[in-house]
């Protein structure tokens, strides 16, 4: 039994070793064609961190693909549409807040979409960061790791159903506050990140990680689409 576990772990390490080799080669290759090293370093750094998290949590590409396949086409399209709706709601709120004189700038640590005149490979990398790597990385950290791990402990406890529900609600609140603060936005923009995080968290608890990632990615895609018009 122990030998089988060791064999499985070694197989896991080999898989991610190959993964990081591909990431390194991609970085070196794309570096020859990009005019914006910041975007390239950002996307490869995020991919590397995603790989670390997947290795720590022993998530394989096959397992992730199977989880997405279990959602089915209907739910997948539904969550993508939901992400666009969420993005539209957030956009409307930000425009309204700006008209009221509130500062609605994103945090200093956030990628400023309008600040890039991206073309060619730089545009592809920008889209990848905003719609793929950043949402996946954030959902792995805030939903899969923080929310998911603690929520499983709550469910495994001997507490009453009412107390479990109260603790779960408090957990969603805390994770959403942390998610919002991590984006270091202006006070008016804080509500957007908090509200979005609550939606992502509830979707994760009900439907799993793919649902949260799809919502997050689609919402970011909507913001990118509006910014590019």
mmCIF file of the C-alpha atoms, coordinates in Angstrom:
data_MODEL
# 
_entry.id   MODEL 
# 
loop_
_atom_site.group_PDB 
_atom_site.id 
_atom_site.type_symbol 
_atom_site.label_atom_id 
_atom_site.label_alt_id 
_atom_site.label_comp_id 
_atom_site.label_asym_id 
_atom_site.label_entity_id 
_atom_site.label_seq_id 
_atom_site.pdbx_PDB_ins_code 
_atom_site.Cartn_x 
_atom_site.Cartn_y 
_atom_site.Cartn_z 
_atom_site.occupancy 
_atom_site.B_iso_or_equiv 
_atom_site.pdbx_formal_charge 
_atom_site.auth_seq_id 
_atom_site.auth_comp_id 
_atom_site.auth_asym_id 
_atom_site.auth_atom_id 
_atom_site.pdbx_PDB_model_num 
ATOM 1   C CA . UNK A 1 1   ? 0.000   0.000  0.000   1.00 0.00 ? 1   UNK A CA 1 
ATOM 2   C CA . UNK A 1 2   ? 2.795   2.385  0.946   1.00 0.00 ? 2   UNK A CA 1 
ATOM 3   C CA . UNK A 1 3   ? 4.688   1.556  -2.250  1.00 0.00 ? 3   UNK A CA 1 
ATOM 4   C CA . UNK A 1 4   ? 1.587   2.367  -4.298  1.00 0.00 ? 4   UNK A CA 1 
ATOM 5   C CA . UNK A 1 5   ? 1.250   5.718  -2.529  1.00 0.00 ? 5   UNK A CA 1 
ATOM 6   C CA . UNK A 1 6   ? 4.919   6.530  -3.160  1.00 0.00 ? 6   UNK A CA 1 
ATOM 7   C CA . UNK A 1 7   ? 4.539   5.543  -6.806  1.00 0.00 ? 7   UNK A CA 1 
ATOM 8   C CA . UNK A 1 8   ? 1.497   7.796  -7.144  1.00 0.00 ? 8   UNK A CA 1 
ATOM 9   C CA . UNK A 1 9   ? 3.339   10.687 -5.515  1.00 0.00 ? 9   UNK A CA 1 
ATOM 10  C CA . UNK A 1 10  ? 6.345   10.257 -7.806  1.00 0.00 ? 10  UNK A CA 1 
ATOM 11  C CA . UNK A 1 11  ? 4.044   10.178 -10.809 1.00 0.00 ? 11  UNK A CA 1 
ATOM 12  C CA . UNK A 1 12  ? 2.470   13.390 -9.539  1.00 0.00 ? 12  UNK A CA 1 
ATOM 13  C CA . UNK A 1 13  ? 5.890   15.032 -9.181  1.00 0.00 ? 13  UNK A CA 1 
ATOM 14  C CA . UNK A 1 14  ? 6.926   13.972 -12.688 1.00 0.00 ? 14  UNK A CA 1 
ATOM 15  C CA . UNK A 1 15  ? 3.732   15.435 -14.103 1.00 0.00 ? 15  UNK A CA 1 
ATOM 16  C CA . UNK A 1 16  ? 4.318   18.792 -12.471 1.00 0.00 ? 16  UNK A CA 1 
ATOM 17  C CA . UNK A 1 17  ? 8.016   18.679 -13.327 1.00 0.00 ? 17  UNK A CA 1 
ATOM 18  C CA . UNK A 1 18  ? 7.006   18.464 -16.973 1.00 0.00 ? 18  UNK A CA 1 
ATOM 19  C CA . UNK A 1 19  ? 4.479   21.241 -16.340 1.00 0.00 ? 19  UNK A CA 1 
ATOM 20  C CA . UNK A 1 20  ? 7.132   23.623 -15.016 1.00 0.00 ? 20  UNK A CA 1 
ATOM 21  C CA . UNK A 1 21  ? 9.478   22.739 -17.855 1.00 0.00 ? 21  UNK A CA 1 
ATOM 22  C CA . UNK A 1 22  ? 6.767   23.769 -20.321 1.00 0.00 ? 22  UNK A CA 1 
ATOM 23  C CA . UNK A 1 23  ? 6.186   26.994 -18.350 1.00 0.00 ? 23  UNK A CA 1 
ATOM 24  C CA . UNK A 1 24  ? 9.903   27.821 -18.444 1.00 0.00 ? 24  UNK A CA 1 
ATOM 25  C CA . UNK A 1 25  ? 10.241  27.088 -22.158 1.00 0.00 ? 25  UNK A CA 1 
ATOM 26  C CA . UNK A 1 26  ? 7.113   29.126 -22.881 1.00 0.00 ? 26  UNK A CA 1 
ATOM 27  C CA . UNK A 1 27  ? 8.505   32.050 -20.911 1.00 0.00 ? 27  UNK A CA 1 
ATOM 28  C CA . UNK A 1 28  ? 11.805  31.963 -22.767 1.00 0.00 ? 28  UNK A CA 1 
ATOM 29  C CA . UNK A 1 29  ? 10.085  31.619 -26.145 1.00 0.00 ? 29  UNK A CA 1 
ATOM 30  C CA . UNK A 1 30  ? 7.431   34.290 -25.638 1.00 0.00 ? 30  UNK A CA 1 
ATOM 31  C CA . UNK A 1 31  ? 10.051  36.650 -24.242 1.00 0.00 ? 31  UNK A CA 1 
ATOM 32  C CA . UNK A 1 32  ? 11.408  36.977 -27.770 1.00 0.00 ? 32  UNK A CA 1 
ATOM 33  C CA . UNK A 1 33  ? 8.103   38.290 -29.104 1.00 0.00 ? 33  UNK A CA 1 
ATOM 34  C CA . UNK A 1 34  ? 6.623   40.436 -26.346 1.00 0.00 ? 34  UNK A CA 1 
ATOM 35  C CA . UNK A 1 35  ? 7.136   44.162 -25.897 1.00 0.00 ? 35  UNK A CA 1 
ATOM 36  C CA . UNK A 1 36  ? 5.762   44.102 -22.358 1.00 0.00 ? 36  UNK A CA 1 
ATOM 37  C CA . UNK A 1 37  ? 7.791   41.939 -19.987 1.00 0.00 ? 37  UNK A CA 1 
ATOM 38  C CA . UNK A 1 38  ? 5.485   42.845 -17.109 1.00 0.00 ? 38  UNK A CA 1 
ATOM 39  C CA . UNK A 1 39  ? 2.520   40.980 -18.592 1.00 0.00 ? 39  UNK A CA 1 
ATOM 40  C CA . UNK A 1 40  ? 4.681   37.981 -19.500 1.00 0.00 ? 40  UNK A CA 1 
ATOM 41  C CA . UNK A 1 41  ? 6.188   37.787 -16.016 1.00 0.00 ? 41  UNK A CA 1 
ATOM 42  C CA . UNK A 1 42  ? 2.751   38.201 -14.461 1.00 0.00 ? 42  UNK A CA 1 
ATOM 43  C CA . UNK A 1 43  ? 1.105   35.402 -16.418 1.00 0.00 ? 43  UNK A CA 1 
ATOM 44  C CA . UNK A 1 44  ? 4.008   32.961 -16.007 1.00 0.00 ? 44  UNK A CA 1 
ATOM 45  C CA . UNK A 1 45  ? 4.269   33.787 -12.308 1.00 0.00 ? 45  UNK A CA 1 
ATOM 46  C CA . UNK A 1 46  ? 0.575   33.133 -11.818 1.00 0.00 ? 46  UNK A CA 1 
ATOM 47  C CA . UNK A 1 47  ? 0.792   29.854 -13.738 1.00 0.00 ? 47  UNK A CA 1 
ATOM 48  C CA . UNK A 1 48  ? 3.730   28.801 -11.562 1.00 0.00 ? 48  UNK A CA 1 
ATOM 49  C CA . UNK A 1 49  ? 1.764   29.575 -8.381  1.00 0.00 ? 49  UNK A CA 1 
ATOM 50  C CA . UNK A 1 50  ? -1.235  27.675 -9.726  1.00 0.00 ? 50  UNK A CA 1 
ATOM 51  C CA . UNK A 1 51  ? 1.043   24.697 -10.279 1.00 0.00 ? 51  UNK A CA 1 
ATOM 52  C CA . UNK A 1 52  ? 2.302   24.896 -6.685  1.00 0.00 ? 52  UNK A CA 1 
ATOM 53  C CA . UNK A 1 53  ? -1.249  24.965 -5.325  1.00 0.00 ? 53  UNK A CA 1 
ATOM 54  C CA . UNK A 1 54  ? -2.371  22.083 -7.525  1.00 0.00 ? 54  UNK A CA 1 
ATOM 55  C CA . UNK A 1 55  ? 0.640   20.076 -6.373  1.00 0.00 ? 55  UNK A CA 1 
ATOM 56  C CA . UNK A 1 56  ? -0.034  20.838 -2.706  1.00 0.00 ? 56  UNK A CA 1 
ATOM 57  C CA . UNK A 1 57  ? -3.690  19.882 -3.019  1.00 0.00 ? 57  UNK A CA 1 
ATOM 58  C CA . UNK A 1 58  ? -2.880  16.905 -5.286  1.00 0.00 ? 58  UNK A CA 1 
ATOM 59  C CA . UNK A 1 59  ? -5.175  18.101 -8.044  1.00 0.00 ? 59  UNK A CA 1 
ATOM 60  C CA . UNK A 1 60  ? -4.367  16.589 -11.435 1.00 0.00 ? 60  UNK A CA 1 
ATOM 61  C CA . UNK A 1 61  ? -5.357  18.070 -14.810 1.00 0.00 ? 61  UNK A CA 1 
ATOM 62  C CA . UNK A 1 62  ? -7.512  14.996 -15.371 1.00 0.00 ? 62  UNK A CA 1 
ATOM 63  C CA . UNK A 1 63  ? -9.326  15.538 -12.092 1.00 0.00 ? 63  UNK A CA 1 
ATOM 64  C CA . UNK A 1 64  ? -9.918  19.196 -12.888 1.00 0.00 ? 64  UNK A CA 1 
ATOM 65  C CA . UNK A 1 65  ? -11.216 18.334 -16.358 1.00 0.00 ? 65  UNK A CA 1 
ATOM 66  C CA . UNK A 1 66  ? -13.519 15.693 -14.879 1.00 0.00 ? 66  UNK A CA 1 
ATOM 67  C CA . UNK A 1 67  ? -14.938 18.214 -12.394 1.00 0.00 ? 67  UNK A CA 1 
ATOM 68  C CA . UNK A 1 68  ? -15.689 20.617 -15.232 1.00 0.00 ? 68  UNK A CA 1 
ATOM 69  C CA . UNK A 1 69  ? -17.215 17.837 -17.339 1.00 0.00 ? 69  UNK A CA 1 
ATOM 70  C CA . UNK A 1 70  ? -19.561 16.891 -14.495 1.00 0.00 ? 70  UNK A CA 1 
ATOM 71  C CA . UNK A 1 71  ? -21.080 20.364 -14.657 1.00 0.00 ? 71  UNK A CA 1 
ATOM 72  C CA . UNK A 1 72  ? -22.339 19.748 -18.165 1.00 0.00 ? 72  UNK A CA 1 
ATOM 73  C CA . UNK A 1 73  ? -22.734 22.202 -21.009 1.00 0.00 ? 73  UNK A CA 1 
ATOM 74  C CA . UNK A 1 74  ? -25.938 23.791 -19.701 1.00 0.00 ? 74  UNK A CA 1 
ATOM 75  C CA . UNK A 1 75  ? -24.520 24.741 -16.299 1.00 0.00 ? 75  UNK A CA 1 
ATOM 76  C CA . UNK A 1 76  ? -21.248 25.842 -17.860 1.00 0.00 ? 76  UNK A CA 1 
ATOM 77  C CA . UNK A 1 77  ? -23.037 28.277 -20.166 1.00 0.00 ? 77  UNK A CA 1 
ATOM 78  C CA . UNK A 1 78  ? -25.278 29.360 -17.301 1.00 0.00 ? 78  UNK A CA 1 
ATOM 79  C CA . UNK A 1 79  ? -22.333 30.300 -15.093 1.00 0.00 ? 79  UNK A CA 1 
ATOM 80  C CA . UNK A 1 80  ? -20.610 32.103 -17.954 1.00 0.00 ? 80  UNK A CA 1 
ATOM 81  C CA . UNK A 1 81  ? -23.787 34.103 -18.542 1.00 0.00 ? 81  UNK A CA 1 
ATOM 82  C CA . UNK A 1 82  ? -24.036 34.704 -14.799 1.00 0.00 ? 82  UNK A CA 1 
ATOM 83  C CA . UNK A 1 83  ? -20.503 36.071 -14.783 1.00 0.00 ? 83  UNK A CA 1 
ATOM 84  C CA . UNK A 1 84  ? -21.399 38.528 -17.530 1.00 0.00 ? 84  UNK A CA 1 
ATOM 85  C CA . UNK A 1 85  ? -24.486 39.619 -15.592 1.00 0.00 ? 85  UNK A CA 1 
ATOM 86  C CA . UNK A 1 86  ? -22.397 40.079 -12.452 1.00 0.00 ? 86  UNK A CA 1 
ATOM 87  C CA . UNK A 1 87  ? -19.878 42.092 -14.450 1.00 0.00 ? 87  UNK A CA 1 
ATOM 88  C CA . UNK A 1 88  ? -22.671 44.289 -15.809 1.00 0.00 ? 88  UNK A CA 1 
ATOM 89  C CA . UNK A 1 89  ? -24.075 44.888 -12.309 1.00 0.00 ? 89  UNK A CA 1 
ATOM 90  C CA . UNK A 1 90  ? -20.649 45.844 -11.015 1.00 0.00 ? 90  UNK A CA 1 
ATOM 91  C CA . UNK A 1 91  ? -20.097 48.125 -13.997 1.00 0.00 ? 91  UNK A CA 1 
ATOM 92  C CA . UNK A 1 92  ? -23.412 49.894 -13.400 1.00 0.00 ? 92  UNK A CA 1 
ATOM 93  C CA . UNK A 1 93  ? -22.579 50.355 -9.718  1.00 0.00 ? 93  UNK A CA 1 
ATOM 94  C CA . UNK A 1 94  ? -19.130 51.794 -10.470 1.00 0.00 ? 94  UNK A CA 1 
ATOM 95  C CA . UNK A 1 95  ? -20.550 54.232 -13.014 1.00 0.00 ? 95  UNK A CA 1 
ATOM 96  C CA . UNK A 1 96  ? -23.215 55.327 -10.526 1.00 0.00 ? 96  UNK A CA 1 
ATOM 97  C CA . UNK A 1 97  ? -20.649 55.722 -7.727  1.00 0.00 ? 97  UNK A CA 1 
ATOM 98  C CA . UNK A 1 98  ? -18.397 57.771 -10.013 1.00 0.00 ? 98  UNK A CA 1 
ATOM 99  C CA . UNK A 1 99  ? -21.292 60.100 -10.864 1.00 0.00 ? 99  UNK A CA 1 
ATOM 100 C CA . UNK A 1 100 ? -21.839 60.622 -7.145  1.00 0.00 ? 100 UNK A CA 1 
ATOM 101 C CA . UNK A 1 101 ? -18.243 61.776 -6.807  1.00 0.00 ? 101 UNK A CA 1 
ATOM 102 C CA . UNK A 1 102 ? -16.761 58.635 -5.256  1.00 0.00 ? 102 UNK A CA 1 
ATOM 103 C CA . UNK A 1 103 ? -13.327 57.364 -6.248  1.00 0.00 ? 103 UNK A CA 1 
ATOM 104 C CA . UNK A 1 104 ? -13.729 54.029 -8.018  1.00 0.00 ? 104 UNK A CA 1 
ATOM 105 C CA . UNK A 1 105 ? -10.147 53.259 -8.991  1.00 0.00 ? 105 UNK A CA 1 
ATOM 106 C CA . UNK A 1 106 ? -8.886  49.695 -8.564  1.00 0.00 ? 106 UNK A CA 1 
ATOM 107 C CA . UNK A 1 107 ? -6.095  49.027 -6.115  1.00 0.00 ? 107 UNK A CA 1 
ATOM 108 C CA . UNK A 1 108 ? -2.473  49.853 -6.838  1.00 0.00 ? 108 UNK A CA 1 
ATOM 109 C CA . UNK A 1 109 ? -1.721  46.128 -7.059  1.00 0.00 ? 109 UNK A CA 1 
ATOM 110 C CA . UNK A 1 110 ? -4.289  45.581 -9.809  1.00 0.00 ? 110 UNK A CA 1 
ATOM 111 C CA . UNK A 1 111 ? -3.649  45.385 -13.526 1.00 0.00 ? 111 UNK A CA 1 
ATOM 112 C CA . UNK A 1 112 ? -4.906  48.573 -15.162 1.00 0.00 ? 112 UNK A CA 1 
ATOM 113 C CA . UNK A 1 113 ? -6.610  47.410 -18.346 1.00 0.00 ? 113 UNK A CA 1 
ATOM 114 C CA . UNK A 1 114 ? -6.815  50.862 -19.880 1.00 0.00 ? 114 UNK A CA 1 
ATOM 115 C CA . UNK A 1 115 ? -3.113  51.511 -19.324 1.00 0.00 ? 115 UNK A CA 1 
ATOM 116 C CA . UNK A 1 116 ? -2.041  48.924 -21.897 1.00 0.00 ? 116 UNK A CA 1 
ATOM 117 C CA . UNK A 1 117 ? -1.992  49.434 -25.617 1.00 0.00 ? 117 UNK A CA 1 
ATOM 118 C CA . UNK A 1 118 ? -1.586  45.707 -26.112 1.00 0.00 ? 118 UNK A CA 1 
ATOM 119 C CA . UNK A 1 119 ? -1.168  44.208 -29.556 1.00 0.00 ? 119 UNK A CA 1 
ATOM 120 C CA . UNK A 1 120 ? -0.338  40.754 -30.847 1.00 0.00 ? 120 UNK A CA 1 
ATOM 121 C CA . UNK A 1 121 ? 1.138   38.411 -28.259 1.00 0.00 ? 121 UNK A CA 1 
ATOM 122 C CA . UNK A 1 122 ? 0.883   41.105 -25.575 1.00 0.00 ? 122 UNK A CA 1 
ATOM 123 C CA . UNK A 1 123 ? -2.883  41.238 -26.068 1.00 0.00 ? 123 UNK A CA 1 
ATOM 124 C CA . UNK A 1 124 ? -3.124  37.440 -25.841 1.00 0.00 ? 124 UNK A CA 1 
ATOM 125 C CA . UNK A 1 125 ? -1.152  37.491 -22.587 1.00 0.00 ? 125 UNK A CA 1 
ATOM 126 C CA . UNK A 1 126 ? -3.314  40.305 -21.217 1.00 0.00 ? 126 UNK A CA 1 
ATOM 127 C CA . UNK A 1 127 ? -6.470  38.329 -21.975 1.00 0.00 ? 127 UNK A CA 1 
ATOM 128 C CA . UNK A 1 128 ? -4.918  35.221 -20.394 1.00 0.00 ? 128 UNK A CA 1 
ATOM 129 C CA . UNK A 1 129 ? -4.093  37.061 -17.171 1.00 0.00 ? 129 UNK A CA 1 
ATOM 130 C CA . UNK A 1 130 ? -7.486  38.703 -16.805 1.00 0.00 ? 130 UNK A CA 1 
ATOM 131 C CA . UNK A 1 131 ? -9.730  35.829 -17.854 1.00 0.00 ? 131 UNK A CA 1 
ATOM 132 C CA . UNK A 1 132 ? -7.769  32.672 -17.001 1.00 0.00 ? 132 UNK A CA 1 
ATOM 133 C CA . UNK A 1 133 ? -4.763  32.736 -14.695 1.00 0.00 ? 133 UNK A CA 1 
ATOM 134 C CA . UNK A 1 134 ? -5.833  35.459 -12.238 1.00 0.00 ? 134 UNK A CA 1 
ATOM 135 C CA . UNK A 1 135 ? -9.374  34.088 -11.678 1.00 0.00 ? 135 UNK A CA 1 
ATOM 136 C CA . UNK A 1 136 ? -8.096  30.515 -11.339 1.00 0.00 ? 136 UNK A CA 1 
ATOM 137 C CA . UNK A 1 137 ? -5.338  31.498 -8.910  1.00 0.00 ? 137 UNK A CA 1 
ATOM 138 C CA . UNK A 1 138 ? -7.650  33.613 -6.765  1.00 0.00 ? 138 UNK A CA 1 
ATOM 139 C CA . UNK A 1 139 ? -10.345 30.942 -6.651  1.00 0.00 ? 139 UNK A CA 1 
ATOM 140 C CA . UNK A 1 140 ? -7.809  28.304 -5.653  1.00 0.00 ? 140 UNK A CA 1 
ATOM 141 C CA . UNK A 1 141 ? -6.615  30.511 -2.795  1.00 0.00 ? 141 UNK A CA 1 
ATOM 142 C CA . UNK A 1 142 ? -9.830  32.054 -1.509  1.00 0.00 ? 142 UNK A CA 1 
ATOM 143 C CA . UNK A 1 143 ? -12.443 29.437 -2.370  1.00 0.00 ? 143 UNK A CA 1 
ATOM 144 C CA . UNK A 1 144 ? -10.713 26.053 -2.674  1.00 0.00 ? 144 UNK A CA 1 
ATOM 145 C CA . UNK A 1 145 ? -8.095  26.533 0.052   1.00 0.00 ? 145 UNK A CA 1 
ATOM 146 C CA . UNK A 1 146 ? -9.517  29.048 2.528   1.00 0.00 ? 146 UNK A CA 1 
ATOM 147 C CA . UNK A 1 147 ? -13.271 28.609 2.206   1.00 0.00 ? 147 UNK A CA 1 
ATOM 148 C CA . UNK A 1 148 ? -13.350 24.948 1.214   1.00 0.00 ? 148 UNK A CA 1 
ATOM 149 C CA . UNK A 1 149 ? -10.960 23.609 3.832   1.00 0.00 ? 149 UNK A CA 1 
ATOM 150 C CA . UNK A 1 150 ? -12.583 25.430 6.748   1.00 0.00 ? 150 UNK A CA 1 
ATOM 151 C CA . UNK A 1 151 ? -16.095 24.660 5.520   1.00 0.00 ? 151 UNK A CA 1 
ATOM 152 C CA . UNK A 1 152 ? -15.301 20.951 5.469   1.00 0.00 ? 152 UNK A CA 1 
ATOM 153 C CA . UNK A 1 153 ? -14.152 21.190 9.092   1.00 0.00 ? 153 UNK A CA 1 
ATOM 154 C CA . UNK A 1 154 ? -17.426 22.900 10.000  1.00 0.00 ? 154 UNK A CA 1 
ATOM 155 C CA . UNK A 1 155 ? -19.467 20.192 8.291   1.00 0.00 ? 155 UNK A CA 1 
ATOM 156 C CA . UNK A 1 156 ? -17.450 17.460 10.003  1.00 0.00 ? 156 UNK A CA 1 
ATOM 157 C CA . UNK A 1 157 ? -18.074 18.930 13.462  1.00 0.00 ? 157 UNK A CA 1 
ATOM 158 C CA . UNK A 1 158 ? -20.770 17.829 15.907  1.00 0.00 ? 158 UNK A CA 1 
ATOM 159 C CA . UNK A 1 159 ? -22.429 21.233 15.930  1.00 0.00 ? 159 UNK A CA 1 
ATOM 160 C CA . UNK A 1 160 ? -26.118 21.669 15.268  1.00 0.00 ? 160 UNK A CA 1 
ATOM 161 C CA . UNK A 1 161 ? -27.324 22.462 11.756  1.00 0.00 ? 161 UNK A CA 1 
ATOM 162 C CA . UNK A 1 162 ? -28.146 26.008 12.827  1.00 0.00 ? 162 UNK A CA 1 
ATOM 163 C CA . UNK A 1 163 ? -24.672 26.655 14.196  1.00 0.00 ? 163 UNK A CA 1 
ATOM 164 C CA . UNK A 1 164 ? -23.060 25.104 11.141  1.00 0.00 ? 164 UNK A CA 1 
ATOM 165 C CA . UNK A 1 165 ? -25.098 27.441 8.955   1.00 0.00 ? 165 UNK A CA 1 
ATOM 166 C CA . UNK A 1 166 ? -24.158 30.464 11.052  1.00 0.00 ? 166 UNK A CA 1 
ATOM 167 C CA . UNK A 1 167 ? -20.470 29.567 10.964  1.00 0.00 ? 167 UNK A CA 1 
ATOM 168 C CA . UNK A 1 168 ? -20.621 28.975 7.208   1.00 0.00 ? 168 UNK A CA 1 
ATOM 169 C CA . UNK A 1 169 ? -22.214 32.392 6.692   1.00 0.00 ? 169 UNK A CA 1 
ATOM 170 C CA . UNK A 1 170 ? -19.550 34.007 8.879   1.00 0.00 ? 170 UNK A CA 1 
ATOM 171 C CA . UNK A 1 171 ? -16.870 32.159 6.917   1.00 0.00 ? 171 UNK A CA 1 
ATOM 172 C CA . UNK A 1 172 ? -18.204 33.468 3.601   1.00 0.00 ? 172 UNK A CA 1 
ATOM 173 C CA . UNK A 1 173 ? -18.234 36.979 5.077   1.00 0.00 ? 173 UNK A CA 1 
ATOM 174 C CA . UNK A 1 174 ? -14.634 36.764 6.340   1.00 0.00 ? 174 UNK A CA 1 
ATOM 175 C CA . UNK A 1 175 ? -13.306 35.245 3.102   1.00 0.00 ? 175 UNK A CA 1 
ATOM 176 C CA . UNK A 1 176 ? -15.095 37.917 1.080   1.00 0.00 ? 176 UNK A CA 1 
ATOM 177 C CA . UNK A 1 177 ? -13.668 40.708 3.231   1.00 0.00 ? 177 UNK A CA 1 
ATOM 178 C CA . UNK A 1 178 ? -10.176 39.267 2.787   1.00 0.00 ? 178 UNK A CA 1 
ATOM 179 C CA . UNK A 1 179 ? -10.754 38.899 -0.949  1.00 0.00 ? 179 UNK A CA 1 
ATOM 180 C CA . UNK A 1 180 ? -11.856 42.523 -1.220  1.00 0.00 ? 180 UNK A CA 1 
ATOM 181 C CA . UNK A 1 181 ? -8.989  43.858 0.893   1.00 0.00 ? 181 UNK A CA 1 
ATOM 182 C CA . UNK A 1 182 ? -6.455  41.813 -1.091  1.00 0.00 ? 182 UNK A CA 1 
ATOM 183 C CA . UNK A 1 183 ? -7.402  43.834 -4.157  1.00 0.00 ? 183 UNK A CA 1 
ATOM 184 C CA . UNK A 1 184 ? -6.642  47.067 -2.244  1.00 0.00 ? 184 UNK A CA 1 
ATOM 185 C CA . UNK A 1 185 ? -9.387  49.089 -3.918  1.00 0.00 ? 185 UNK A CA 1 
ATOM 186 C CA . UNK A 1 186 ? -10.799 52.501 -3.131  1.00 0.00 ? 186 UNK A CA 1 
ATOM 187 C CA . UNK A 1 187 ? -13.586 52.397 -0.486  1.00 0.00 ? 187 UNK A CA 1 
ATOM 188 C CA . UNK A 1 188 ? -16.386 52.596 -3.058  1.00 0.00 ? 188 UNK A CA 1 
ATOM 189 C CA . UNK A 1 189 ? -14.842 49.801 -5.118  1.00 0.00 ? 189 UNK A CA 1 
ATOM 190 C CA . UNK A 1 190 ? -14.482 47.590 -2.046  1.00 0.00 ? 190 UNK A CA 1 
ATOM 191 C CA . UNK A 1 191 ? -18.187 46.757 -2.296  1.00 0.00 ? 191 UNK A CA 1 
ATOM 192 C CA . UNK A 1 192 ? -17.725 45.360 -5.817  1.00 0.00 ? 192 UNK A CA 1 
ATOM 193 C CA . UNK A 1 193 ? -15.050 42.905 -4.742  1.00 0.00 ? 193 UNK A CA 1 
ATOM 194 C CA . UNK A 1 194 ? -16.969 41.942 -1.602  1.00 0.00 ? 194 UNK A CA 1 
ATOM 195 C CA . UNK A 1 195 ? -20.248 41.380 -3.451  1.00 0.00 ? 195 UNK A CA 1 
ATOM 196 C CA . UNK A 1 196 ? -18.509 39.397 -6.190  1.00 0.00 ? 196 UNK A CA 1 
ATOM 197 C CA . UNK A 1 197 ? -16.702 37.265 -3.622  1.00 0.00 ? 197 UNK A CA 1 
ATOM 198 C CA . UNK A 1 198 ? -19.957 36.409 -1.859  1.00 0.00 ? 198 UNK A CA 1 
ATOM 199 C CA . UNK A 1 199 ? -21.411 35.215 -5.184  1.00 0.00 ? 199 UNK A CA 1 
ATOM 200 C CA . UNK A 1 200 ? -18.266 33.210 -5.987  1.00 0.00 ? 200 UNK A CA 1 
ATOM 201 C CA . UNK A 1 201 ? -18.272 31.682 -2.501  1.00 0.00 ? 201 UNK A CA 1 
ATOM 202 C CA . UNK A 1 202 ? -21.916 30.625 -2.570  1.00 0.00 ? 202 UNK A CA 1 
ATOM 203 C CA . UNK A 1 203 ? -21.444 29.163 -6.046  1.00 0.00 ? 203 UNK A CA 1 
ATOM 204 C CA . UNK A 1 204 ? -18.396 27.254 -4.852  1.00 0.00 ? 204 UNK A CA 1 
ATOM 205 C CA . UNK A 1 205 ? -20.208 25.810 -1.844  1.00 0.00 ? 205 UNK A CA 1 
ATOM 206 C CA . UNK A 1 206 ? -23.157 24.737 -3.980  1.00 0.00 ? 206 UNK A CA 1 
ATOM 207 C CA . UNK A 1 207 ? -21.551 23.677 -7.263  1.00 0.00 ? 207 UNK A CA 1 
ATOM 208 C CA . UNK A 1 208 ? -17.799 23.437 -6.674  1.00 0.00 ? 208 UNK A CA 1 
ATOM 209 C CA . UNK A 1 209 ? -14.660 25.168 -7.902  1.00 0.00 ? 209 UNK A CA 1 
ATOM 210 C CA . UNK A 1 210 ? -15.456 25.147 -11.666 1.00 0.00 ? 210 UNK A CA 1 
ATOM 211 C CA . UNK A 1 211 ? -18.580 27.230 -11.042 1.00 0.00 ? 211 UNK A CA 1 
ATOM 212 C CA . UNK A 1 212 ? -16.672 29.876 -9.092  1.00 0.00 ? 212 UNK A CA 1 
ATOM 213 C CA . UNK A 1 213 ? -13.893 30.012 -11.686 1.00 0.00 ? 213 UNK A CA 1 
ATOM 214 C CA . UNK A 1 214 ? -16.356 30.347 -14.574 1.00 0.00 ? 214 UNK A CA 1 
ATOM 215 C CA . UNK A 1 215 ? -18.227 33.164 -12.842 1.00 0.00 ? 215 UNK A CA 1 
ATOM 216 C CA . UNK A 1 216 ? -15.005 34.966 -12.002 1.00 0.00 ? 216 UNK A CA 1 
ATOM 217 C CA . UNK A 1 217 ? -13.501 34.522 -15.468 1.00 0.00 ? 217 UNK A CA 1 
ATOM 218 C CA . UNK A 1 218 ? -16.656 35.626 -17.271 1.00 0.00 ? 218 UNK A CA 1 
ATOM 219 C CA . UNK A 1 219 ? -16.994 38.684 -15.042 1.00 0.00 ? 219 UNK A CA 1 
ATOM 220 C CA . UNK A 1 220 ? -13.405 39.672 -15.779 1.00 0.00 ? 220 UNK A CA 1 
ATOM 221 C CA . UNK A 1 221 ? -13.967 39.029 -19.480 1.00 0.00 ? 221 UNK A CA 1 
ATOM 222 C CA . UNK A 1 222 ? -16.926 41.407 -19.410 1.00 0.00 ? 222 UNK A CA 1 
ATOM 223 C CA . UNK A 1 223 ? -14.776 44.119 -17.810 1.00 0.00 ? 223 UNK A CA 1 
ATOM 224 C CA . UNK A 1 224 ? -12.084 43.587 -20.437 1.00 0.00 ? 224 UNK A CA 1 
ATOM 225 C CA . UNK A 1 225 ? -14.663 43.742 -23.223 1.00 0.00 ? 225 UNK A CA 1 
ATOM 226 C CA . UNK A 1 226 ? -16.136 47.007 -21.939 1.00 0.00 ? 226 UNK A CA 1 
ATOM 227 C CA . UNK A 1 227 ? -12.690 48.536 -21.453 1.00 0.00 ? 227 UNK A CA 1 
ATOM 228 C CA . UNK A 1 228 ? -11.683 47.673 -25.015 1.00 0.00 ? 228 UNK A CA 1 
ATOM 229 C CA . UNK A 1 229 ? -14.737 49.329 -26.599 1.00 0.00 ? 229 UNK A CA 1 
# 
